[in-house]
Amino acid sequence: MKEKGQMNMDASQAPDNARTNQQTISHYQDTAYNSQHFLPQKPRQEQGFLRRMMTRGQHFTFSETTASITVKGLDEMTPTDMAEEEKSPKPMYWNAEKFIGESLNGWSQSYVFMVGMANTCLIVVLPLSYAVFLFGLFLGKSGIAVGWDRTYADIFLGLTLYATLPCLIIHLHSRFLNAGYFFLAPFLKARRVFELNRTTGMVTLFKKGKPFFTHPFIEFDCVLLSSPTQQGLLNYSLTLIHRYQNYSVGVPISGSMGANHKVIEYLRFWNMVQRFMDISQPLPDILVLEPARLRDPTTIAYDKVHGRDPRYWRDMTDEEFAHRMKAIEGEQRNTPATGKAIDIFKGPNSKTSARKKPTNKKKK
């Protein structure tokens, strides 16, 4: 989700909602990733068999970032959804400082399964059961009045009390949750999986809700892992794997976009992640990060120069947004997903290009 509009910049520097009003401008730390200024990285060490198997996939290099984005997954949040999210006191999963990945805990997974089963029963199984039940009464030789004996009454009562009523309760409970009444299910807690921090430049993997490891972003290799499905298709996972430690797990960063897209869409997502972590570049221009643009120093400066409309995405209708997403997908079809590769083992001046790029000093 991206592109720019025009509007007077006084508005772009003023908080435009309650959530933004309570937040301050981010300040970068010395450890933040800057593609224009970083120390050359050490070469990779020899890896054992298990490590080689874990990193067996397509490697995506560090690169100069572009405005390229993937619409996969990101197009599921509409401007209407965004308006509701901005009313919530809970921080967005992606903001000016952090990109956070979460998953359902065991209770949550069980609850989602129960809701799915209940909805299936209400839509298919129970109507069919009642139809068969009534069909038997109508065709009974004695007619409904005589055929409605104790056995039929017990069957009808059991079907209603022990199947229909519980399914209705579960369905209504899920509807209340979807409407925002989360206090009705305190056991449904999300489990944090990872965190990418733009202001510190750190990547953290969590295990059982606690940090398992934390390392600088530039120390990770990005690998597109794949595994076959039962139908013979490939499921993909974009994973950050630490270059210098033999961890048996990596950081799965592409959960929000799904597992069944073209390889180039994951490369575009990697471009967005690099752009988010790179303090020399503005934030990716997407709907979910639009409120955060008012809080990031590099992005504020960029938007001021380019006259970007601070509510470009949020003031669209859902139909306009969907149309724009399709247009972006078409426009990007024949364009590179990333810029020129950066050799992180040689340093920031290794971009296989003779031209010098102007650098903007950033506040750290």
mmCIF file of N, CA, C and O in Angstrom, residues 81-130:
data_model
loop_
_atom_site.group_PDB
_atom_site.id
_atom_site.type_symbol
_atom_site.label_atom_id
_atom_site.label_comp_id
_atom_site.label_asym_id
_atom_site.label_seq_id
_atom_site.Cartn_x
_atom_site.Cartn_y
_atom_site.Cartn_z
ATOM 1 N N ASP A 81 -11.308 -0.403 8.676
ATOM 2 C CA ASP A 81 -10.651 -1.146 9.755
ATOM 3 C C ASP A 81 -9.635 -0.258 10.472
ATOM 4 O O ASP A 81 -9.514 -0.289 11.694
ATOM 5 N N MET A 82 -8.911 0.527 9.694
ATOM 6 C CA MET A 82 -7.889 1.393 10.267
ATOM 7 C C MET A 82 -8.503 2.429 11.197
ATOM 8 O O MET A 82 -7.946 2.745 12.254
ATOM 9 N N ALA A 83 -9.659 2.955 10.825
ATOM 10 C CA ALA A 83 -10.343 3.933 11.674
ATOM 11 C C ALA A 83 -10.706 3.328 13.025
ATOM 12 O O ALA A 83 -10.594 3.979 14.068
ATOM 13 N N GLU A 84 -11.112 2.056 13.018
ATOM 14 C CA GLU A 84 -11.428 1.372 14.280
ATOM 15 C C GLU A 84 -10.171 1.122 15.104
ATOM 16 O O GLU A 84 -10.167 1.262 16.316
ATOM 17 N N GLU A 85 -9.076 0.737 14.419
ATOM 18 C CA GLU A 85 -7.817 0.477 15.113
ATOM 19 C C GLU A 85 -7.295 1.734 15.804
ATOM 20 O O GLU A 85 -6.744 1.667 16.902
ATOM 21 N N GLU A 86 -7.481 2.887 15.169
ATOM 22 C CA GLU A 86 -6.966 4.131 15.734
ATOM 23 C C GLU A 86 -7.711 4.550 16.999
ATOM 24 O O GLU A 86 -7.195 5.332 17.798
ATOM 25 N N LYS A 87 -8.909 4.035 17.188
ATOM 26 C CA LYS A 87 -9.676 4.336 18.398
ATOM 27 C C LYS A 87 -9.212 3.504 19.585
ATOM 28 O O LYS A 87 -9.496 3.821 20.727
ATOM 29 N N SER A 88 -8.514 2.417 19.294
ATOM 30 C CA SER A 88 -8.076 1.499 20.346
ATOM 31 C C SER A 88 -6.818 2.019 21.042
ATOM 32 O O SER A 88 -5.927 2.566 20.384
ATOM 33 N N PRO A 89 -6.736 1.860 22.370
ATOM 34 C CA PRO A 89 -5.521 2.266 23.081
ATOM 35 C C PRO A 89 -4.356 1.296 22.868
ATOM 36 O O PRO A 89 -3.211 1.619 23.167
ATOM 37 N N LYS A 90 -4.651 0.124 22.328
ATOM 38 C CA LYS A 90 -3.597 -0.866 22.093
ATOM 39 C C LYS A 90 -2.741 -0.447 20.910
ATOM 40 O O LYS A 90 -3.254 -0.057 19.866
ATOM 41 N N PRO A 91 -1.397 -0.490 21.037
ATOM 42 C CA PRO A 91 -0.516 -0.107 19.925
ATOM 43 C C PRO A 91 -0.739 -0.996 18.710
ATOM 44 O O PRO A 91 -1.067 -2.170 18.827
ATOM 45 N N MET A 92 -0.539 -0.427 17.535
ATOM 46 C CA MET A 92 -0.636 -1.190 16.300
ATOM 47 C C MET A 92 0.485 -2.220 16.237
ATOM 48 O O MET A 92 1.549 -2.033 16.834
ATOM 49 N N TYR A 93 0.274 -3.295 15.485
ATOM 50 C CA TYR A 93 1.313 -4.319 15.362
ATOM 51 C C TYR A 93 2.517 -3.803 14.577
ATOM 52 O O TYR A 93 3.606 -4.358 14.657
ATOM 53 N N TRP A 94 2.298 -2.701 13.832
ATOM 54 C CA TRP A 94 3.391 -2.079 13.080
ATOM 55 C C TRP A 94 3.266 -0.587 13.275
ATOM 56 O O TRP A 94 2.257 0.023 12.906
ATOM 57 N N ASN A 95 4.270 0.028 13.898
ATOM 58 C CA ASN A 95 4.218 1.465 14.145
ATOM 59 C C ASN A 95 5.582 2.087 13.871
ATOM 60 O O ASN A 95 6.447 1.453 13.271
ATOM 61 N N ALA A 96 5.798 3.307 14.330
ATOM 62 C CA ALA A 96 7.034 4.028 14.018
ATOM 63 C C ALA A 96 8.265 3.380 14.630
ATOM 64 O O ALA A 96 9.379 3.595 14.163
ATOM 65 N N GLU A 97 8.084 2.589 15.666
ATOM 66 C CA GLU A 97 9.219 1.988 16.374
ATOM 67 C C GLU A 97 9.344 0.493 16.150
ATOM 68 O O GLU A 97 10.454 -0.021 16.007
ATOM 69 N N LYS A 98 8.211 -0.219 16.113
ATOM 70 C CA LYS A 98 8.284 -1.674 16.143
ATOM 71 C C LYS A 98 7.392 -2.327 15.096
ATOM 72 O O LYS A 98 6.309 -1.844 14.787
ATOM 73 N N PHE A 99 7.890 -3.440 14.588
ATOM 74 C CA PHE A 99 7.103 -4.369 13.783
ATOM 75 C C PHE A 99 7.012 -5.641 14.615
ATOM 76 O O PHE A 99 8.019 -6.299 14.869
ATOM 77 N N ILE A 100 5.815 -5.968 15.055
ATOM 78 C CA ILE A 100 5.616 -7.054 16.014
ATOM 79 C C ILE A 100 4.841 -8.196 15.375
ATOM 80 O O ILE A 100 3.829 -7.974 14.700
ATOM 81 N N GLY A 101 5.312 -9.413 15.572
ATOM 82 C CA GLY A 101 4.611 -10.599 15.107
ATOM 83 C C GLY A 101 4.052 -11.367 16.282
ATOM 84 O O GLY A 101 4.754 -11.586 17.275
ATOM 85 N N GLU A 102 2.791 -11.762 16.199
ATOM 86 C CA GLU A 102 2.148 -12.517 17.276
ATOM 87 C C GLU A 102 1.434 -13.733 16.710
ATOM 88 O O GLU A 102 1.130 -13.781 15.509
ATOM 89 N N SER A 103 1.176 -14.694 17.565
ATOM 90 C CA SER A 103 0.409 -15.870 17.160
ATOM 91 C C SER A 103 -0.556 -16.223 18.281
ATOM 92 O O SER A 103 -0.438 -15.714 19.400
ATOM 93 N N LEU A 104 -1.501 -17.082 17.976
ATOM 94 C CA LEU A 104 -2.476 -17.496 18.977
ATOM 95 C C LEU A 104 -1.841 -18.460 19.968
ATOM 96 O O LEU A 104 -1.037 -19.308 19.593
ATOM 97 N N ASN A 105 -2.225 -18.328 21.259
ATOM 98 C CA ASN A 105 -1.775 -19.322 22.231
ATOM 99 C C ASN A 105 -2.643 -20.571 22.108
ATOM 100 O O ASN A 105 -3.554 -20.630 21.280
ATOM 101 N N GLY A 106 -2.356 -21.576 22.928
ATOM 102 C CA GLY A 106 -3.089 -22.846 22.837
ATOM 103 C C GLY A 106 -4.585 -22.678 23.025
ATOM 104 O O GLY A 106 -5.395 -23.259 22.287
ATOM 105 N N TRP A 107 -4.992 -21.869 24.021
ATOM 106 C CA TRP A 107 -6.410 -21.638 24.274
ATOM 107 C C TRP A 107 -7.062 -20.951 23.083
ATOM 108 O O TRP A 107 -8.181 -21.271 22.692
ATOM 109 N N SER A 108 -6.358 -19.991 22.511
ATOM 110 C CA SER A 108 -6.901 -19.236 21.382
ATOM 111 C C SER A 108 -7.113 -20.146 20.181
ATOM 112 O O SER A 108 -8.132 -20.058 19.480
ATOM 113 N N GLN A 109 -6.155 -21.048 19.930
ATOM 114 C CA GLN A 109 -6.283 -21.964 18.805
ATOM 115 C C GLN A 109 -7.475 -22.901 19.005
ATOM 116 O O GLN A 109 -8.226 -23.180 18.058
ATOM 117 N N SER A 110 -7.647 -23.369 20.233
ATOM 118 C CA SER A 110 -8.792 -24.236 20.536
ATOM 119 C C SER A 110 -10.104 -23.485 20.355
ATOM 120 O O SER A 110 -11.087 -24.025 19.829
ATOM 121 N N TYR A 111 -10.108 -22.213 20.774
ATOM 122 C CA TYR A 111 -11.322 -21.403 20.661
ATOM 123 C C TYR A 111 -11.687 -21.171 19.195
ATOM 124 O O TYR A 111 -12.849 -21.294 18.805
ATOM 125 N N VAL A 112 -10.689 -20.853 18.373
ATOM 126 C CA VAL A 112 -10.938 -20.640 16.940
ATOM 127 C C VAL A 112 -11.494 -21.911 16.302
ATOM 128 O O VAL A 112 -12.412 -21.860 15.477
ATOM 129 N N PHE A 113 -10.949 -23.068 16.712
ATOM 130 C CA PHE A 113 -11.457 -24.342 16.197
ATOM 131 C C PHE A 113 -12.913 -24.553 16.613
ATOM 132 O O PHE A 113 -13.758 -24.972 15.805
ATOM 133 N N MET A 114 -13.229 -24.240 17.883
ATOM 134 C CA MET A 114 -14.597 -24.407 18.386
ATOM 135 C C MET A 114 -15.571 -23.494 17.636
ATOM 136 O O MET A 114 -16.676 -23.910 17.276
ATOM 137 N N VAL A 115 -15.151 -22.248 17.403
ATOM 138 C CA VAL A 115 -16.015 -21.304 16.682
ATOM 139 C C VAL A 115 -16.277 -21.806 15.266
ATOM 140 O O VAL A 115 -17.411 -21.759 14.772
ATOM 141 N N GLY A 116 -15.238 -22.322 14.622
ATOM 142 C CA GLY A 116 -15.403 -22.858 13.275
ATOM 143 C C GLY A 116 -16.358 -24.034 13.243
ATOM 144 O O GLY A 116 -17.227 -24.129 12.353
ATOM 145 N N MET A 117 -16.223 -24.934 14.221
ATOM 146 C CA MET A 117 -17.113 -26.095 14.286
ATOM 147 C C MET A 117 -18.543 -25.663 14.574
ATOM 148 O O MET A 117 -19.498 -26.187 13.981
ATOM 149 N N ALA A 118 -18.712 -24.714 15.500
ATOM 150 C CA ALA A 118 -20.048 -24.244 15.856
ATOM 151 C C ALA A 118 -20.736 -23.601 14.661
ATOM 152 O O ALA A 118 -21.921 -23.849 14.389
ATOM 153 N N ASN A 119 -20.000 -22.786 13.920
ATOM 154 C CA ASN A 119 -20.588 -22.132 12.750
ATOM 155 C C ASN A 119 -20.965 -23.148 11.671
ATOM 156 O O ASN A 119 -22.001 -23.021 11.013
ATOM 157 N N THR A 120 -20.115 -24.165 11.509
ATOM 158 C CA THR A 120 -20.422 -25.222 10.531
ATOM 159 C C THR A 120 -21.684 -25.973 10.927
ATOM 160 O O THR A 120 -22.537 -26.278 10.078
ATOM 161 N N CYS A 121 -21.801 -26.261 12.197
ATOM 162 C CA CYS A 121 -22.999 -26.969 12.686
ATOM 163 C C CYS A 121 -24.257 -26.127 12.477
ATOM 164 O O CYS A 121 -25.302 -26.638 12.051
ATOM 165 N N LEU A 122 -24.165 -24.831 12.789
ATOM 166 C CA LEU A 122 -25.329 -23.959 12.657
ATOM 167 C C LEU A 122 -25.747 -23.767 11.203
ATOM 168 O O LEU A 122 -26.940 -23.635 10.900
ATOM 169 N N ILE A 123 -24.783 -23.754 10.308
ATOM 170 C CA ILE A 123 -25.085 -23.486 8.898
ATOM 171 C C ILE A 123 -25.469 -24.759 8.136
ATOM 172 O O ILE A 123 -26.349 -24.733 7.276
ATOM 173 N N VAL A 124 -24.834 -25.893 8.483
ATOM 174 C CA VAL A 124 -25.013 -27.115 7.687
ATOM 175 C C VAL A 124 -25.617 -28.261 8.490
ATOM 176 O O VAL A 124 -26.706 -28.763 8.167
ATOM 177 N N VAL A 125 -24.914 -28.678 9.539
ATOM 178 C CA VAL A 125 -25.270 -29.926 10.226
ATOM 179 C C VAL A 125 -26.630 -29.852 10.908
ATOM 180 O O VAL A 125 -27.495 -30.723 10.723
ATOM 181 N N LEU A 126 -26.865 -28.826 11.716
ATOM 182 C CA LEU A 126 -28.118 -28.751 12.480
ATOM 183 C C LEU A 126 -29.345 -28.535 11.591
ATOM 184 O O LEU A 126 -30.376 -29.210 11.807
ATOM 185 N N PRO A 127 -29.302 -27.622 10.622
ATOM 186 C CA PRO A 127 -30.470 -27.512 9.726
ATOM 187 C C PRO A 127 -30.796 -28.826 9.033
ATOM 188 O O PRO A 127 -31.968 -29.188 8.888
ATOM 189 N N LEU A 128 -29.752 -29.549 8.625
ATOM 190 C CA LEU A 128 -29.975 -30.841 7.979
ATOM 191 C C LEU A 128 -30.587 -31.840 8.959
ATOM 192 O O LEU A 128 -31.488 -32.609 8.601
ATOM 193 N N SER A 129 -30.107 -31.822 10.221
ATOM 194 C CA SER A 129 -30.638 -32.733 11.241
ATOM 195 C C SER A 129 -32.106 -32.451 11.521
ATOM 196 O O SER A 129 -32.928 -33.376 11.616
ATOM 197 N N TYR A 130 -32.466 -31.182 11.656
ATOM 198 C CA TYR A 130 -33.876 -30.826 11.883
ATOM 199 C C TYR A 130 -34.738 -31.200 10.678
ATOM 200 O O TYR A 130 -35.888 -31.648 10.835
#
